[in-house]
PDB file of C-alpha atoms and ligand atoms in Angstrom:
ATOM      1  CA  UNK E   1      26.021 -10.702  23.566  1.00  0.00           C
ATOM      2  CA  UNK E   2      24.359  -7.576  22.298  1.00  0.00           C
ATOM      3  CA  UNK E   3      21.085  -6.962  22.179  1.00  0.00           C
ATOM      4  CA  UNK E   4      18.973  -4.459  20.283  1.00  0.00           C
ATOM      5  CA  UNK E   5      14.924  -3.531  20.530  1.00  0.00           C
ATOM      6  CA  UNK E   6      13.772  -1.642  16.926  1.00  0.00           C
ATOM      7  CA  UNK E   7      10.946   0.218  17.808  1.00  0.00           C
ATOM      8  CA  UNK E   8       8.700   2.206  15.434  1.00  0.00           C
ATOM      9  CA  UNK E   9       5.499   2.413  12.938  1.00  0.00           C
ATOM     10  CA  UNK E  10       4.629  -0.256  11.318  1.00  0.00           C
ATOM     11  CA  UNK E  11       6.160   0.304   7.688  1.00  0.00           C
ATOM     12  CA  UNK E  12       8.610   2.037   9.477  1.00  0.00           C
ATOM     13  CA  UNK E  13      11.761   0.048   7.666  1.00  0.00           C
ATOM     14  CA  UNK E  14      11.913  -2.002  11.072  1.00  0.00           C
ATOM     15  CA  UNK E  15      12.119  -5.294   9.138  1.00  0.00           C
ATOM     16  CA  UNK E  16      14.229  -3.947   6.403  1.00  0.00           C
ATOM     17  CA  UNK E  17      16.683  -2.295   8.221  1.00  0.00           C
ATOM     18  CA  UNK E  18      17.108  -5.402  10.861  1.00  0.00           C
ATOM     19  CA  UNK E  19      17.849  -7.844   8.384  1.00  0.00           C
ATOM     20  CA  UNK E  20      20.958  -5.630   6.749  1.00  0.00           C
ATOM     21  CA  UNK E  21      22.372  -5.260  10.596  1.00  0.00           C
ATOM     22  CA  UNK E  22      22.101  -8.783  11.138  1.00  0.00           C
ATOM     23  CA  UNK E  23      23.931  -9.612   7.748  1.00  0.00           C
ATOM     24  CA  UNK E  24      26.587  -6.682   8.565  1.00  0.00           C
ATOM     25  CA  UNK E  25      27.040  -7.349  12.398  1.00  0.00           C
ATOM     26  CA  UNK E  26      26.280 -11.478  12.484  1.00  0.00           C
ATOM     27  CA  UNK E  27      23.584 -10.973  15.093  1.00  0.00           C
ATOM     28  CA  UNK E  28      20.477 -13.222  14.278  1.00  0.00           C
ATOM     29  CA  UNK E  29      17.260 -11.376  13.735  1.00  0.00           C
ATOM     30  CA  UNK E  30      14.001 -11.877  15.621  1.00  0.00           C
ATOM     31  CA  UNK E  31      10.611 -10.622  14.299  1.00  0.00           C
ATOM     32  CA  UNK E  32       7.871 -11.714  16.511  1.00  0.00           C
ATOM     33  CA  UNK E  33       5.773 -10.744  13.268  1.00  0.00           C
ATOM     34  CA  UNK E  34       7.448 -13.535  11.316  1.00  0.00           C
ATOM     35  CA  UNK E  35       6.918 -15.645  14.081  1.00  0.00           C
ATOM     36  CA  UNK E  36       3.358 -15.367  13.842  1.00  0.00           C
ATOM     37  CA  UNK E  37       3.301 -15.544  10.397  1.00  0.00           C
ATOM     38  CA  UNK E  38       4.791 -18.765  10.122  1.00  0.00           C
ATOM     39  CA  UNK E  39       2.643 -20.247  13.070  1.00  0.00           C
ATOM     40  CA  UNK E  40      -0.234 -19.404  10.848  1.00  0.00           C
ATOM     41  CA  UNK E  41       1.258 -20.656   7.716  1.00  0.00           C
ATOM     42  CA  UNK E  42       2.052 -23.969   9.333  1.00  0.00           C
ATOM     43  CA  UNK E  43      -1.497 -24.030  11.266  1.00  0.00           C
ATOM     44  CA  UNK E  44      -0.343 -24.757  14.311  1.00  0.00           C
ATOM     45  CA  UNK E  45      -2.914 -24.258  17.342  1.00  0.00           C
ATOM     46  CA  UNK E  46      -1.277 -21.491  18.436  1.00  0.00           C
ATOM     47  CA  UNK E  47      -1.132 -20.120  14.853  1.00  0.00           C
ATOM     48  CA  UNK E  48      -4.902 -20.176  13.844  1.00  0.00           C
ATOM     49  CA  UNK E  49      -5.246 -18.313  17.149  1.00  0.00           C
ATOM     50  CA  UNK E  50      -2.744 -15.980  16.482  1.00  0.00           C
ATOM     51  CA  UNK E  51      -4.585 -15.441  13.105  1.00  0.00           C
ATOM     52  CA  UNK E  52      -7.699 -13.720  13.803  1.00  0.00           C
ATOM     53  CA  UNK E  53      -6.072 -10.772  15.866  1.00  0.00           C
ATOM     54  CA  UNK E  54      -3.291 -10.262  12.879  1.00  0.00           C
ATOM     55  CA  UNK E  55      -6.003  -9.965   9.965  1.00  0.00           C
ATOM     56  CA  UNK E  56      -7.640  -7.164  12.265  1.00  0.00           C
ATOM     57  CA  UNK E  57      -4.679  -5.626  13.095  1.00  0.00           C
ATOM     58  CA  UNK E  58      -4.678  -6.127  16.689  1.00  0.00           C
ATOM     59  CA  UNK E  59      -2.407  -7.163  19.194  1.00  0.00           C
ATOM     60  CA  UNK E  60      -2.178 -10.892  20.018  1.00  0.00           C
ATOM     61  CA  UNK E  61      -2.685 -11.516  23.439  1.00  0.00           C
ATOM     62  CA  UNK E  62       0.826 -11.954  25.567  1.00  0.00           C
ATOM     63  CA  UNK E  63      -0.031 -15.440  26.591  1.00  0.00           C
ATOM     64  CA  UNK E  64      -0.256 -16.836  23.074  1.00  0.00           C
ATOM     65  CA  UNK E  65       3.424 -14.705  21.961  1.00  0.00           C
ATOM     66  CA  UNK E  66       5.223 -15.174  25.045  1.00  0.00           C
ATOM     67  CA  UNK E  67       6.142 -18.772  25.287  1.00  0.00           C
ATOM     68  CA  UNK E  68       7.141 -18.748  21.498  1.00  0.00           C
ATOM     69  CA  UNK E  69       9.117 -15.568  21.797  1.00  0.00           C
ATOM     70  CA  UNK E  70      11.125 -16.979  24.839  1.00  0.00           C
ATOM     71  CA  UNK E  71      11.498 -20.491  22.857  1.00  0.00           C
ATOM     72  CA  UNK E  72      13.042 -18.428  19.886  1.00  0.00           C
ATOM     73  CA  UNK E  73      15.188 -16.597  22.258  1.00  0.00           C
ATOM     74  CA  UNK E  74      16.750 -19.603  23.909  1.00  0.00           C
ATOM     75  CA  UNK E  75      17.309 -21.178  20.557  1.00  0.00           C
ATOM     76  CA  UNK E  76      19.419 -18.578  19.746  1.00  0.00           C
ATOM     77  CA  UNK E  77      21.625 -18.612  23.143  1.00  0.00           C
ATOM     78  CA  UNK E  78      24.893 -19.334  20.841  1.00  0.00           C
ATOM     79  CA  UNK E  79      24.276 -16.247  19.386  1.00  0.00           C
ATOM     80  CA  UNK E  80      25.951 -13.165  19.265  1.00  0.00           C
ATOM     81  CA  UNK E  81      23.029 -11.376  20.405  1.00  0.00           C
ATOM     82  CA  UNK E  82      19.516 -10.327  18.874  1.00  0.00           C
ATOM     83  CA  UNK E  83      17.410  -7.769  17.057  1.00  0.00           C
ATOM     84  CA  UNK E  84      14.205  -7.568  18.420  1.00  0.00           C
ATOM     85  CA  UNK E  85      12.092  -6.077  15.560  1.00  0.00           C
ATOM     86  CA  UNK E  86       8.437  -5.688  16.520  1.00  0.00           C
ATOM     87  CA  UNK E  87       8.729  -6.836  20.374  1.00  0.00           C
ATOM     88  CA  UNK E  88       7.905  -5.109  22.536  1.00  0.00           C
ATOM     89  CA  UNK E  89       4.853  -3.440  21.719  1.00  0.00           C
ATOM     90  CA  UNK E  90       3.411  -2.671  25.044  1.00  0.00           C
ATOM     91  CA  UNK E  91       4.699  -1.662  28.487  1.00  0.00           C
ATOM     92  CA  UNK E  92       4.311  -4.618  29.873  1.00  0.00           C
ATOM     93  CA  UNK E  93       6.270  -6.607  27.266  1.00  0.00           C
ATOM     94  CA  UNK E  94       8.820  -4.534  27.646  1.00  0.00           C
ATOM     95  CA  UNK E  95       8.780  -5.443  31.368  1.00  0.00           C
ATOM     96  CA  UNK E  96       8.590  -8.818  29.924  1.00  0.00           C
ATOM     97  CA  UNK E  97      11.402  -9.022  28.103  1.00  0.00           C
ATOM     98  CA  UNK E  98      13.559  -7.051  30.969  1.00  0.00           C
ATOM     99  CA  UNK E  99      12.839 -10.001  33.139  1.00  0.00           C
ATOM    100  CA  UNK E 100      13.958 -12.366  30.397  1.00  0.00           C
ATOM    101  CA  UNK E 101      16.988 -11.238  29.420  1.00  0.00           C
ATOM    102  CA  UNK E 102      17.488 -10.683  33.142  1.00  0.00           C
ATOM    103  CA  UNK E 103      17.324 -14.455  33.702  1.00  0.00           C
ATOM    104  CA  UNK E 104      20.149 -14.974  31.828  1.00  0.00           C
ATOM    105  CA  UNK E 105      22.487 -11.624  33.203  1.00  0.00           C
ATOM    106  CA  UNK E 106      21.215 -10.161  29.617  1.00  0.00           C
ATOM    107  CA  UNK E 107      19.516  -6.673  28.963  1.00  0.00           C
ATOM    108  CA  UNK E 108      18.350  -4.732  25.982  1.00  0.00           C
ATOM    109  CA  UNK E 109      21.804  -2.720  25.035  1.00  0.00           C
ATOM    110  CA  UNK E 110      19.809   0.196  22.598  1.00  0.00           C
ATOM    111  CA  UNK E 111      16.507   0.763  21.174  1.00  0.00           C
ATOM    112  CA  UNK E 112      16.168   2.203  18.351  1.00  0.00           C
ATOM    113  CA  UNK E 113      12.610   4.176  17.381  1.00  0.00           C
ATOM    114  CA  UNK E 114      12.412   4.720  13.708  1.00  0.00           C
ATOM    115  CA  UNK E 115      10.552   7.693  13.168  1.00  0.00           C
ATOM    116  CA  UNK E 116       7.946   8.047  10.365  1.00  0.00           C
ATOM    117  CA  UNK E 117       4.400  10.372   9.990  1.00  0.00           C
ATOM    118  CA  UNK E 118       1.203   8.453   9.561  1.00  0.00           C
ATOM    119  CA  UNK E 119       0.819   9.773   6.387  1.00  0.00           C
ATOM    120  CA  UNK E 120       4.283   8.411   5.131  1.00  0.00           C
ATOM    121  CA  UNK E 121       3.235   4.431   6.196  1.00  0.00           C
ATOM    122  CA  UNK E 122      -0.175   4.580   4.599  1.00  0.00           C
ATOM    123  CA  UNK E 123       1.842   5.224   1.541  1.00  0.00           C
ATOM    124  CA  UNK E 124       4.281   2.805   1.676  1.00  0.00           C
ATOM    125  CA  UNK E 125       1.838   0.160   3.264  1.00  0.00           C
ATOM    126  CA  UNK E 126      -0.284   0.589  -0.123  1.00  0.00           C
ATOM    127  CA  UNK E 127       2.721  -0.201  -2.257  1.00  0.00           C
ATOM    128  CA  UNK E 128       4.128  -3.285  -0.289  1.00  0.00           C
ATOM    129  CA  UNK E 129       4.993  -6.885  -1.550  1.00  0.00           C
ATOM    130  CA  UNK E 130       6.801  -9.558  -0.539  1.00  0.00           C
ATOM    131  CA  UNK E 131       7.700 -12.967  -1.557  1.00  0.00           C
ATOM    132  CA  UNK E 132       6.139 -15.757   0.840  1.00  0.00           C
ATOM    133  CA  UNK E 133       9.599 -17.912  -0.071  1.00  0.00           C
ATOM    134  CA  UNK E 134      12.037 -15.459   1.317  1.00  0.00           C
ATOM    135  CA  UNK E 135      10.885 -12.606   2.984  1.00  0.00           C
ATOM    136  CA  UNK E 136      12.288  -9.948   0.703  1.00  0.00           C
ATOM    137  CA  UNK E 137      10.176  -6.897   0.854  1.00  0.00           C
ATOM    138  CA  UNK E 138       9.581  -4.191  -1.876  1.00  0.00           C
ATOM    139  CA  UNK E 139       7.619  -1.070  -1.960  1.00  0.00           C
ATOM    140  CA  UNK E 140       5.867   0.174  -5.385  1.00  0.00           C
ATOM    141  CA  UNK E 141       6.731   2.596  -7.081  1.00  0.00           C
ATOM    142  CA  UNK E 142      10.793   3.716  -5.666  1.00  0.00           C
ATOM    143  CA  UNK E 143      11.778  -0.096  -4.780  1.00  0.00           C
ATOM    144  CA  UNK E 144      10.150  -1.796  -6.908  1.00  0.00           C
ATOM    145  CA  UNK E 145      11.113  -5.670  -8.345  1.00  0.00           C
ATOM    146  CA  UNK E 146      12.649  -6.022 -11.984  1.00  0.00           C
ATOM    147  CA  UNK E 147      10.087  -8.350 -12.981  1.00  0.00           C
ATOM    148  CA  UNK E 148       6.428  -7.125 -12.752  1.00  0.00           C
ATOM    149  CA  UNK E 149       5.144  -9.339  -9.179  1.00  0.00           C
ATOM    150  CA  UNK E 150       8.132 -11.225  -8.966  1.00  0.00           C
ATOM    151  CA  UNK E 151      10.872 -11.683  -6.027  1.00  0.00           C
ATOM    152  CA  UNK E 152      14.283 -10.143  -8.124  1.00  0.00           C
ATOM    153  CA  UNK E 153      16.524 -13.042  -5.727  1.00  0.00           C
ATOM    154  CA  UNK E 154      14.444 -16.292  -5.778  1.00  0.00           C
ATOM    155  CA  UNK E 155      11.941 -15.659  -8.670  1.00  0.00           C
ATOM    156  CA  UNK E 156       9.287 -16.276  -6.298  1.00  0.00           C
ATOM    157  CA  UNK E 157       5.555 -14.821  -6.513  1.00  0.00           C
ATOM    158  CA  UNK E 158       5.343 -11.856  -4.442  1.00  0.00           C
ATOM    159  CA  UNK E 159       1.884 -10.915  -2.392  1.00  0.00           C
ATOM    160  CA  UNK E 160       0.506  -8.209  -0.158  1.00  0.00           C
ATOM    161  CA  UNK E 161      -0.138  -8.755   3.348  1.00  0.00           C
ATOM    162  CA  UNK E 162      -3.618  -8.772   4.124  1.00  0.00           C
ATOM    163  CA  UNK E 163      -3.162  -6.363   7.160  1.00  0.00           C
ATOM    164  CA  UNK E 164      -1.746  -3.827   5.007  1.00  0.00           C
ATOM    165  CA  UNK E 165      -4.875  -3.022   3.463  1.00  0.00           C
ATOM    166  CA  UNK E 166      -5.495   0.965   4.569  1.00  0.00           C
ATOM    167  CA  UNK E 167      -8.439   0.098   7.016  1.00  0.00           C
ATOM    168  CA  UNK E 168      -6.335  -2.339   8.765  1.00  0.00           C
ATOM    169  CA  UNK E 169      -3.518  -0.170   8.724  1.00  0.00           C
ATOM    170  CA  UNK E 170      -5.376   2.768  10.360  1.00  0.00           C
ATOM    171  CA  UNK E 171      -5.997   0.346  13.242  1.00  0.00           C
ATOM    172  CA  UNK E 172      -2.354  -0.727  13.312  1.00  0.00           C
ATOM    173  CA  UNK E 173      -1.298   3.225  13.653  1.00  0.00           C
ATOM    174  CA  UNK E 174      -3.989   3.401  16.200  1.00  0.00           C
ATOM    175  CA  UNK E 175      -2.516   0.983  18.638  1.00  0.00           C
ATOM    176  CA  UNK E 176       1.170   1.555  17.873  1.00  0.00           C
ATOM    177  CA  UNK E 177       0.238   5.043  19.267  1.00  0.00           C
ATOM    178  CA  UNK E 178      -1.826   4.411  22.178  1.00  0.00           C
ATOM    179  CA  UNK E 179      -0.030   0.930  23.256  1.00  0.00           C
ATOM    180  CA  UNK E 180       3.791   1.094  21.925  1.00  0.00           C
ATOM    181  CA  UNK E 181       4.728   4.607  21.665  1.00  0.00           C
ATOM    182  CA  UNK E 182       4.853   4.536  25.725  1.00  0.00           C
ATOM    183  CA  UNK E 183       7.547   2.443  25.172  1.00  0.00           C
ATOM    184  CA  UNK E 184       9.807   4.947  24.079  1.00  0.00           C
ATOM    185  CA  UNK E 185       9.193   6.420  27.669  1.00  0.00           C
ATOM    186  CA  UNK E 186      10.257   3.727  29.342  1.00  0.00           C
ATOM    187  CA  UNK E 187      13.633   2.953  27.113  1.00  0.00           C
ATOM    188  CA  UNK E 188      14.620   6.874  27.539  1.00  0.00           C
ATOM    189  CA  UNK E 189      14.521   6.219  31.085  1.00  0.00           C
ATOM    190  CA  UNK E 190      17.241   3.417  31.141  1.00  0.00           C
ATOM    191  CA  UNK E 191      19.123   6.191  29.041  1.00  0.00           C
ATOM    192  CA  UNK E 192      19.342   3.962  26.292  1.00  0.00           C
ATOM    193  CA  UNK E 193      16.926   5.108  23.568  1.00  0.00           C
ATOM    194  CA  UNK E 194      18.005   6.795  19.784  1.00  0.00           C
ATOM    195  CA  UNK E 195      15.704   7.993  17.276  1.00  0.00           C
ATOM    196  CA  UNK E 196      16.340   8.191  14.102  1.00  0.00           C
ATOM    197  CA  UNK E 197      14.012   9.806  11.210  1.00  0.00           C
ATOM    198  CA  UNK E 198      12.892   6.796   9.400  1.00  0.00           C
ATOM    199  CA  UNK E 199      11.819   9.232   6.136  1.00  0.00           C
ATOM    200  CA  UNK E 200      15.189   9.653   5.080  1.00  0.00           C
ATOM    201  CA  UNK E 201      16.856   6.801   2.280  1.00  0.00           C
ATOM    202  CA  UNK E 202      17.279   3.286   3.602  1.00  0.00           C
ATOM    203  CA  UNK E 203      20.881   3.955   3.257  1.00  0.00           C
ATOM    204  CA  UNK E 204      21.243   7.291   5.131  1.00  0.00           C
ATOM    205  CA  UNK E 205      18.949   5.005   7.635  1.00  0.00           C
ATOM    206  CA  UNK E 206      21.007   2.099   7.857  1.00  0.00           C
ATOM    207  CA  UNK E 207      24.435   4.336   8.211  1.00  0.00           C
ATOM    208  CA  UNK E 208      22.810   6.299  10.935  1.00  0.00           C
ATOM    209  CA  UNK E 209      22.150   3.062  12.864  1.00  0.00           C
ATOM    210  CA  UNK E 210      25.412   1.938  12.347  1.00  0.00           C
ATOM    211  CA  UNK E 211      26.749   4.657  14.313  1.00  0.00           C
ATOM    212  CA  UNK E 212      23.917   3.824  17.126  1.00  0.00           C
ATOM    213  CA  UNK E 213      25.008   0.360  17.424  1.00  0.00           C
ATOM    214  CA  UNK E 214      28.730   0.834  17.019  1.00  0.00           C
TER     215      UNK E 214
HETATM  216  P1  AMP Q 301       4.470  -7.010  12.258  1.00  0.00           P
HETATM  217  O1  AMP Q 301       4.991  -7.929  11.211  1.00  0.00           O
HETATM  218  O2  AMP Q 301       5.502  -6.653  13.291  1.00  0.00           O
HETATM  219  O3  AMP Q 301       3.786  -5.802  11.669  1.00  0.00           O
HETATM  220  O4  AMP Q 301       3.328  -7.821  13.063  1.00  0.00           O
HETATM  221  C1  AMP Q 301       2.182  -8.280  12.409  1.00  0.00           C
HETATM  222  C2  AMP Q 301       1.107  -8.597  13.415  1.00  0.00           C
HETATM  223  O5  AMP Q 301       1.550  -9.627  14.304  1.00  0.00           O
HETATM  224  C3  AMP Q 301       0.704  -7.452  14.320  1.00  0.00           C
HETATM  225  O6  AMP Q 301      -0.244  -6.571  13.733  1.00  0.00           O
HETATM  226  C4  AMP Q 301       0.125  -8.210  15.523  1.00  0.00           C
HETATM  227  O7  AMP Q 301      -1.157  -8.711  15.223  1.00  0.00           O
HETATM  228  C5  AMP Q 301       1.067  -9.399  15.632  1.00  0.00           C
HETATM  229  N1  AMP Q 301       2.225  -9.098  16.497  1.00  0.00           N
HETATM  230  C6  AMP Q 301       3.532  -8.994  16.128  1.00  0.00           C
HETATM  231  N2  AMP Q 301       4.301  -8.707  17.184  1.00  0.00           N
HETATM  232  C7  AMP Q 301       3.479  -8.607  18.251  1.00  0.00           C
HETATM  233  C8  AMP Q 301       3.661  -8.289  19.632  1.00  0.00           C
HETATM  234  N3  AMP Q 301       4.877  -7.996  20.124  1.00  0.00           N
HETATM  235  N4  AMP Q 301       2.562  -8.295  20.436  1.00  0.00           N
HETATM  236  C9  AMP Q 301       1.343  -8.573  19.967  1.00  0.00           C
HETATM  237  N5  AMP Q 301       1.083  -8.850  18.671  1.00  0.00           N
HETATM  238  C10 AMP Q 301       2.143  -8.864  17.813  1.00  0.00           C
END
């Protein structure tokens, strides 16, 4: 059991670059984004909570994430391991998830922080789809889908997310710096941080993590 924290921007390729490791390596994938999004999409109580902090752009509160995140974990406990990809996000969850894994003789093998300016996510944020049936992402105008607002595997509608609008973004770089970033303190103290510069191509990206987790 192996398991990895991604840690970075948002638009950082975070989401992107977790879902080709977990096809390459066979270890399951865990966005506490998509999480949310689907609690919120289903309207479940803990979804139209949920709800109101994401179209701000601020951080739901721990005791609304922290049971579901623990139930997805256990779900999983067949698995090979997991990618975390947007958990933790504060200090605290990080301590969270220590004590977690810790339950079950687990810890977090590698995080990885995926480096990219401000300026670089407000671009890509601007120019980001995806298609509410599968996931897939694209970003307008280098990755772009064959068919003018529609999902190139599934034929599916593609949308924006509504916290991608710039304001909302601005507020999402906000707290990533003042309330994540510390994180990557606290992971270079258990000696087990990387960085990698998440401006080069996906591909350079992806081979560079490769190395990190192999
Ligand atoms: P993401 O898809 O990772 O960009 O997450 C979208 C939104 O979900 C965030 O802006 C937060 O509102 C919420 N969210 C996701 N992960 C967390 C987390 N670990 N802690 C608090 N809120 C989160």
């Amino acid at each position: 059991m192996r398991n990895f924290v991604f840690l970075g921007p948002p638009g950082s390729g975070k989401g992107t670059q977790a879902t080709r490791l977990s096809q390459k390596v066979g270890i399951r994938h865990l966005s506490t984004g998509d999480l949310l999004r689907n609690a919120v999409q289903e309207q479940t109580a803990l979804g139209m909570q949920a709800k109101e902090y994401m179209e701000k752009g601020d951080l739901v509160p721990d005791q609304l994430l922290l049971g579901l995140l623990e139930e997805s974990m256990n779900n999983g406990a067949m698995s090979k391991g997991t990618i975390l990809d947007g958990f933790p996000r504060t200090v605290p969850q990080a301590e969270s998830l220590r004590d977690m894994l810790n339950k079950n003789n687990m810890k977090v093998d590698a995080a990885v922080l995926l480096e990219v300016s401000d300026e670089e996510v407000i671009k890509r944020l601007s120019g980001r789809w995806f298609c509410t049936t599968c996931q897939r992402t694209y970003n307008y105008p280098m990755h772009a889908p064959k068919k003018e607002g529609i999902c190139d595997d599934d034929g599916h509608e593609l949308q924006r997310r509504r916290d991608d609008e710039e304001e909302v973004v601005r507020k999402r770089l906000h707290i990533y710096r003042e309330r994540t970033a510390p994180i990557v303190d606290f992971y270079r103290a258990e000696s087990i941080l990387t960085t990698i510069c998440g401006e080069q191509s996906p591909d350079k990206v992806f081979s560079d993590l490769l190395e990190v987790i192999q």
